[in-house]
Amino acid sequence: MTNSRVKADQDGAVKPVAGGESLPQSDGSADRLTGLSLHSLVIEHMDQGVLVADAKTRVIAWNRRACELLGVSADFLASGPTHVEVLGEMIRTGALVTAEIDPVSTLIAAWLDLPEGERRPLIYERGNPTGLRIEVRTSPLPEGGYVRTFTDITQRKAAEQALAEKTRLLDTTLETIAQGIILVDPSLHIVLCNRRYRELLDLPDYMLEPFPPRAADIIAFQIGRGDFDILPADVTHRPFWDRIEGFVFSPGTTERPLRDGRTLGVETFALDGGGWVRTFTDITEGKRAQDALLVSEKMASLGQLVAGIAHEINTPIGTGVTAASLLAEKTQSLVQAVEAGALRRSQLDAYLHVARESSRFILSNLTRAAELIQSFKQVAVDQATDESRLFKVRDYLEEILLSLQPRLKRTPHTMTLECPDDLAMYGPPGALFRVITNLVINSLMHGLEEGATAPPGHMVLRVGHEKDTDCVVFRYHDTGRGIPEKNLKRIFDPFFTTRRGEGGTGLGLHIVYNLVTQTLGGSLAVHSPPGQGAIFLIRVPRLSAGLPEG
């Protein structure tokens, strides 16, 4: 204790001694006094203020930090002031405001009035006009009096206040976001959930009490009311949890249909050390919009198919009509010659030649038209039903490209197909139609330049059979501007488009991805080397839907 010297009285108590006298060695050994001096040195350099008062609340010892935090001088404390006098000096120096005297004095007086055996450490906080926050701890001494410590807790209180404000902002955010969210600890207890989670899953309040509830209890409740296609009785059996825990608690994204027709998008994120965060988003409207756009896309494909039919059938029908018109005209001339009795052999020979050629033209072109109608009819059925069948890959791809000719002819771009004649596969050809159609349209809209004056581009579709995996491999490549690297990971996301407002829906490649990976059971990869356009590599099992029995 400083700003004085200390000495040990006959009872060994430490008291201040005014002035700078040396420490006497009265009634004690040198070692004892040396230890006492070391203790005083330690206390003097503590970051806490320390003050000792006797049974009459008079100050009998203190350290430098106590003077700093109380705002009083060492000379004042050396005079042995009482507790009330210390408060008055603090007011005089501006270290304490008058309003704080009464509550502090009342608190101390009530503590001092307690029998010595009932006094427990007294802890309270008080402010300082300079902005300091000080924690005061008062502990009784066995012979009467007390020891008081003063700790500057300004930074700690500021940190606590900042943490409380951040916690409040986080709570407000969690309670107002449109997503439901839960945090599950490693013991599978829900330690955090927001209002939206309770609303989306329609959970009664009692399911979350007492808090934190077990995630297993929530799942069992949902199963019991029919949220999942599982018998409620199964919930009581351990094998049930062994079967579903890996699914329920695994990271990833899934969709969960609800009993009322809504659909939730559920994302799960694993936490380091165990536990996970799960979010729930109502994607009902988005799903409906996406389904509507998918229907619209299918209808657009059918519309394109109709345009292809009209364009391709126009040529054989037009040729047939021309041949029929010529035959009708020559027949009328022959009838008139016969009725007039002026028919000549040469005229009959000429007519027979025209009739023979016209009949051949009519038959060949009507046959071509019938073939086109039949093929387009099959493609249309494939589009509408997505039923699986065995088909020749090259023949079907040629029909697809034929339906795209009206659109391709309005551009300077060309399309090449390389495919073995004998390659066949079993699956839903309508899905393949939409995959190829969307890839070509994507190239025309995003990869290749548009307009009649645009430089000619080229699209190549190479198809082969990978024998070791029994997969049909489609390699589609265009010579367009390519795909920026930052977009490569997003091009299959729904509604992602670089042509928003220009007719792009952002669903074309998303549809391609779903058709390849789900309907055809294959895989899809995309590459875009700088300056080399875009390359799509599709692998589909040759028996993608499995051959029917028998």
Coordinates of N, CA and C in Angstrom, one line a residue, residues 71-187:
G71 N -10.6 9.6 -7.4 CA -10.4 11.0 -7.7 C -10.0 11.8 -6.4
V72 N -9.3 11.2 -5.5 CA -8.9 11.9 -4.3 C -7.4 11.8 -4.2
S73 N -6.8 12.6 -3.4 CA -5.3 12.6 -3.2 C -4.9 11.6 -2.1
A74 N -3.6 11.3 -2.2 CA -3.1 10.4 -1.1 C -3.0 11.1 0.2
D75 N -2.7 12.4 0.2 CA -2.7 13.2 1.4 C -4.0 13.2 2.1
F76 N -5.1 13.2 1.3 CA -6.4 13.2 1.9 C -6.7 11.9 2.6
L77 N -6.4 10.8 1.9 CA -6.6 9.5 2.5 C -5.7 9.3 3.7
A78 N -4.5 9.9 3.7 CA -3.6 9.7 4.8 C -4.2 10.3 6.1
S79 N -5.1 11.2 5.9 CA -5.8 11.9 7.1 C -6.8 11.0 7.8
G80 N -7.0 9.8 7.3 CA -7.9 8.8 7.9 C -9.4 9.2 7.8
P81 N -9.9 9.7 6.7 CA -11.3 10.1 6.6 C -12.2 8.9 6.7
T82 N -13.4 9.3 7.1 CA -14.5 8.2 7.2 C -15.1 8.0 5.7
H83 N -15.9 7.0 5.7 CA -16.6 6.7 4.4 C -17.3 7.9 3.8
V84 N -18.1 8.6 4.7 CA -18.9 9.7 4.3 C -18.0 10.9 3.9
E85 N -16.9 11.1 4.5 CA -15.9 12.1 4.2 C -15.3 11.8 2.8
V86 N -15.0 10.6 2.6 CA -14.5 10.2 1.3 C -15.5 10.6 0.1
L87 N -16.8 10.3 0.4 CA -17.8 10.6 -0.6 C -17.8 12.1 -0.9
G88 N -17.7 12.9 0.2 CA -17.8 14.3 0.1 C -16.6 14.9 -0.7
E89 N -15.4 14.3 -0.4 CA -14.2 14.7 -1.2 C -14.4 14.4 -2.7
M90 N -15.0 13.2 -2.9 CA -15.2 12.8 -4.3 C -16.1 13.8 -5.1
I91 N -17.1 14.3 -4.3 CA -18.0 15.3 -5.0 C -17.2 16.6 -5.2
R92 N -16.4 17.0 -4.3 CA -15.6 18.2 -4.4 C -14.7 18.1 -5.6
T93 N -14.1 17.0 -5.8 CA -13.1 16.8 -7.0 C -13.8 16.5 -8.3
G94 N -15.2 16.3 -8.2 CA -15.9 16.0 -9.4 C -15.9 14.5 -9.8
A95 N -15.4 13.7 -8.9 CA -15.4 12.2 -9.2 C -16.7 11.5 -9.0
L96 N -17.6 12.3 -8.3 CA -18.9 11.7 -8.0 C -20.0 12.8 -8.0
V97 N -21.2 12.5 -8.5 CA -22.2 13.5 -8.5 C -23.1 13.3 -7.2
T98 N -23.7 14.4 -6.8 CA -24.4 14.4 -5.6 C -25.5 13.4 -5.6
A99 N -26.1 13.2 -6.7 CA -27.3 12.3 -6.8 C -27.0 10.8 -6.4
E100 N -25.7 10.5 -6.4 CA -25.3 9.1 -6.1 C -25.0 8.9 -4.7
I101 N -24.9 10.0 -3.9 CA -24.5 9.8 -2.5 C -25.5 9.0 -1.7
D102 N -26.7 9.5 -1.8 CA -27.8 8.8 -0.9 C -27.9 7.3 -1.2
P103 N -28.0 6.8 -2.4 CA -28.1 5.4 -2.6 C -26.9 4.6 -2.2
V104 N -25.7 5.2 -2.4 CA -24.5 4.5 -2.0 C -24.4 4.5 -0.5
S105 N -24.6 5.6 0.1 CA -24.5 5.7 1.6 C -25.5 4.8 2.2
T106 N -26.8 4.8 1.7 CA -27.8 3.9 2.3 C -27.4 2.4 2.1
L107 N -26.8 2.1 1.0 CA -26.4 0.7 0.8 C -25.3 0.3 1.8
I108 N -24.3 1.2 1.9 CA -23.2 0.9 2.8 C -23.7 0.8 4.3
A109 N -24.5 1.8 4.7 CA -25.0 1.9 6.0 C -25.8 0.6 6.4
A110 N -26.6 0.1 5.5 CA -27.4 -1.1 5.7 C -26.5 -2.3 5.9
W111 N -25.4 -2.3 5.1 CA -24.4 -3.4 5.2 C -23.7 -3.3 6.5
L112 N -23.3 -2.1 6.9 CA -22.6 -2.0 8.2 C -23.4 -2.3 9.4
D113 N -24.8 -2.1 9.3 CA -25.7 -2.4 10.4 C -25.9 -3.9 10.6
L114 N -25.5 -4.7 9.6 CA -25.6 -6.1 9.8 C -24.6 -6.6 10.9
P115 N -25.0 -7.6 11.7 CA -24.0 -8.3 12.6 C -22.8 -8.7 11.8
E116 N -21.7 -8.7 12.4 CA -20.4 -9.0 11.7 C -20.5 -10.4 11.0
G117 N -21.1 -11.3 11.7 CA -21.2 -12.7 11.2 C -22.1 -12.8 10.0
E118 N -23.0 -11.8 9.7 CA -23.9 -11.9 8.6 C -23.5 -11.1 7.4
R119 N -22.4 -10.4 7.6 CA -21.9 -9.6 6.4 C -21.3 -10.4 5.4
R120 N -21.8 -10.3 4.2 CA -21.3 -11.0 3.0 C -20.7 -10.0 2.1
P121 N -19.8 -10.4 1.2 CA -19.2 -9.4 0.2 C -20.3 -8.6 -0.5
L122 N -20.1 -7.3 -0.6 CA -21.1 -6.4 -1.2 C -20.5 -5.9 -2.5
I123 N -21.3 -6.1 -3.6 CA -20.8 -5.8 -4.9 C -21.9 -4.9 -5.6
Y124 N -21.4 -3.8 -6.1 CA -22.3 -2.9 -6.9 C -21.5 -2.1 -7.9
E125 N -22.2 -1.5 -8.8 CA -21.5 -0.6 -9.8 C -22.0 0.8 -9.7
R126 N -21.1 1.7 -10.0 CA -21.5 3.1 -10.1 C -20.7 3.8 -11.2
G127 N -21.3 4.9 -11.6 CA -20.7 5.6 -12.7 C -19.8 6.7 -12.2
N128 N -19.2 7.4 -13.2 CA -18.3 8.5 -13.0 C -18.6 9.6 -14.0
P129 N -18.5 10.8 -13.6 CA -18.8 11.9 -14.5 C -18.0 11.9 -15.8
T130 N -16.8 11.3 -15.7 CA -15.9 11.2 -16.8 C -16.3 10.1 -17.8
G131 N -17.3 9.2 -17.4 CA -17.7 8.1 -18.2 C -17.2 6.8 -17.8
L132 N -16.4 6.8 -16.7 CA -15.9 5.5 -16.2 C -17.1 4.7 -15.5
R133 N -17.0 3.4 -15.7 CA -17.9 2.5 -14.9 C -17.0 1.7 -13.9
I134 N -17.3 1.8 -12.7 CA -16.5 1.2 -11.6 C -17.3 0.2 -10.9
E135 N -16.7 -1.0 -10.7 CA -17.3 -2.1 -9.9 C -16.7 -2.0 -8.5
V136 N -17.5 -1.9 -7.5 CA -17.0 -1.8 -6.1 C -17.4 -3.1 -5.4
R137 N -16.4 -3.7 -4.8 CA -16.6 -4.9 -4.0 C -16.1 -4.6 -2.5
T138 N -17.0 -4.9 -1.6 CA -16.7 -4.6 -0.2 C -16.8 -5.9 0.6
S139 N -15.7 -6.3 1.3 CA -15.6 -7.6 2.0 C -15.3 -7.3 3.5
P140 N -16.0 -7.9 4.4 CA -15.7 -7.6 5.9 C -14.4 -8.2 6.3
L141 N -13.8 -7.5 7.3 CA -12.5 -8.0 7.9 C -12.9 -8.7 9.3
P142 N -12.2 -9.7 9.7 CA -12.5 -10.5 10.9 C -12.6 -9.6 12.1
E143 N -11.6 -8.6 12.2 CA -11.6 -7.8 13.4 C -12.4 -6.5 13.3
G144 N -13.3 -6.5 12.3 CA -14.1 -5.3 12.1 C -13.5 -4.5 10.9
G145 N -14.3 -3.6 10.3 CA -13.9 -2.9 9.2 C -14.1 -3.7 7.9
Y146 N -13.5 -3.2 6.9 CA -13.7 -3.9 5.6 C -12.5 -3.5 4.6
V147 N -12.5 -4.4 3.6 CA -11.6 -4.1 2.4 C -12.5 -3.8 1.2
R148 N -12.1 -2.8 0.5 CA -12.9 -2.4 -0.6 C -12.0 -2.3 -1.9
T149 N -12.4 -3.0 -2.9 CA -11.7 -2.9 -4.2 C -12.5 -2.2 -5.2
F150 N -11.8 -1.4 -6.1 CA -12.4 -0.7 -7.2 C -11.8 -1.1 -8.5
T151 N -12.7 -1.6 -9.4 CA -12.2 -2.1 -10.7 C -12.8 -1.3 -11.8
D152 N -12.0 -0.8 -12.7 CA -12.5 -0.1 -13.9 C -13.1 -1.1 -14.9
I153 N -14.4 -1.1 -15.1 CA -15.1 -2.1 -15.9 C -15.7 -1.3 -17.2
T154 N -15.1 -0.2 -17.5 CA -15.7 0.6 -18.6 C -15.6 -0.1 -19.9
Q155 N -14.5 -0.7 -20.2 CA -14.3 -1.4 -21.5 C -15.2 -2.7 -21.5
R156 N -15.3 -3.4 -20.3 CA -16.1 -4.5 -20.3 C -17.6 -4.2 -20.5
K157 N -18.0 -3.1 -19.8 CA -19.4 -2.7 -20.0 C -19.7 -2.3 -21.4
A158 N -18.7 -1.6 -22.0 CA -18.9 -1.2 -23.4 C -19.1 -2.4 -24.3
A159 N -18.2 -3.4 -24.0 CA -18.3 -4.6 -24.8 C -19.6 -5.4 -24.6
E160 N -20.0 -5.4 -23.4 CA -21.3 -6.0 -23.1 C -22.4 -5.3 -23.7
Q161 N -22.4 -4.0 -23.7 CA -23.4 -3.2 -24.4 C -23.4 -3.4 -25.9
A162 N -22.2 -3.4 -26.5 CA -22.1 -3.7 -27.9 C -22.7 -5.1 -28.3
L163 N -22.3 -6.1 -27.4 CA -22.8 -7.4 -27.6 C -24.3 -7.5 -27.5
A164 N -24.8 -6.8 -26.5 CA -26.3 -6.8 -26.3 C -27.0 -6.2 -27.5
E165 N -26.4 -5.1 -28.1 CA -27.0 -4.4 -29.2 C -26.9 -5.3 -30.5
K166 N -25.8 -6.0 -30.6 CA -25.7 -7.0 -31.8 C -26.7 -8.1 -31.6
T167 N -26.8 -8.6 -30.4 CA -27.8 -9.7 -30.1 C -29.2 -9.2 -30.4
R168 N -29.5 -8.0 -30.0 CA -30.8 -7.4 -30.3 C -31.1 -7.3 -31.8
L169 N -30.1 -6.8 -32.5 CA -30.2 -6.7 -34.0 C -30.4 -8.1 -34.6
L170 N -29.6 -9.1 -34.1 CA -29.7 -10.4 -34.6 C -31.0 -11.0 -34.4
D171 N -31.5 -10.8 -33.1 CA -32.9 -11.3 -32.8 C -33.9 -10.7 -33.7
T172 N -33.8 -9.4 -33.9 CA -34.8 -8.7 -34.7 C -34.8 -9.2 -36.1
T173 N -33.5 -9.4 -36.6 CA -33.4 -9.9 -38.0 C -34.0 -11.3 -38.1
L174 N -33.7 -12.2 -37.2 CA -34.2 -13.5 -37.2 C -35.7 -13.6 -37.1
E175 N -36.3 -12.7 -36.4 CA -37.7 -12.7 -36.2 C -38.5 -12.0 -37.4
T176 N -37.8 -11.3 -38.2 CA -38.4 -10.6 -39.3 C -38.1 -11.2 -40.7
I177 N -37.1 -12.0 -40.8 CA -36.8 -12.6 -42.2 C -37.9 -13.5 -42.6
A178 N -38.0 -13.7 -43.9 CA -39.1 -14.5 -44.5 C -38.8 -16.0 -44.4
Q179 N -37.6 -16.4 -44.0 CA -37.2 -17.8 -43.9 C -37.4 -18.2 -42.5
G180 N -37.7 -19.5 -42.3 CA -37.6 -20.1 -41.0 C -36.2 -20.6 -40.8
I181 N -35.7 -20.6 -39.6 CA -34.4 -21.0 -39.3 C -34.3 -21.7 -38.0
I182 N -33.5 -22.8 -37.9 CA -33.2 -23.4 -36.6 C -31.7 -23.7 -36.5
L183 N -31.2 -23.7 -35.3 CA -29.9 -24.1 -35.0 C -29.9 -25.3 -34.1
V184 N -29.3 -26.4 -34.5 CA -29.4 -27.7 -33.7 C -28.0 -28.0 -33.2
D185 N -27.8 -28.3 -31.9 CA -26.5 -28.6 -31.3 C -26.1 -30.0 -31.6
P186 N -24.9 -30.4 -31.2 CA -24.5 -31.8 -31.4 C -25.4 -32.8 -30.7
S187 N -26.0 -32.5 -29.7 CA -26.9 -33.4 -29.0 C -28.3 -33.4 -29.6

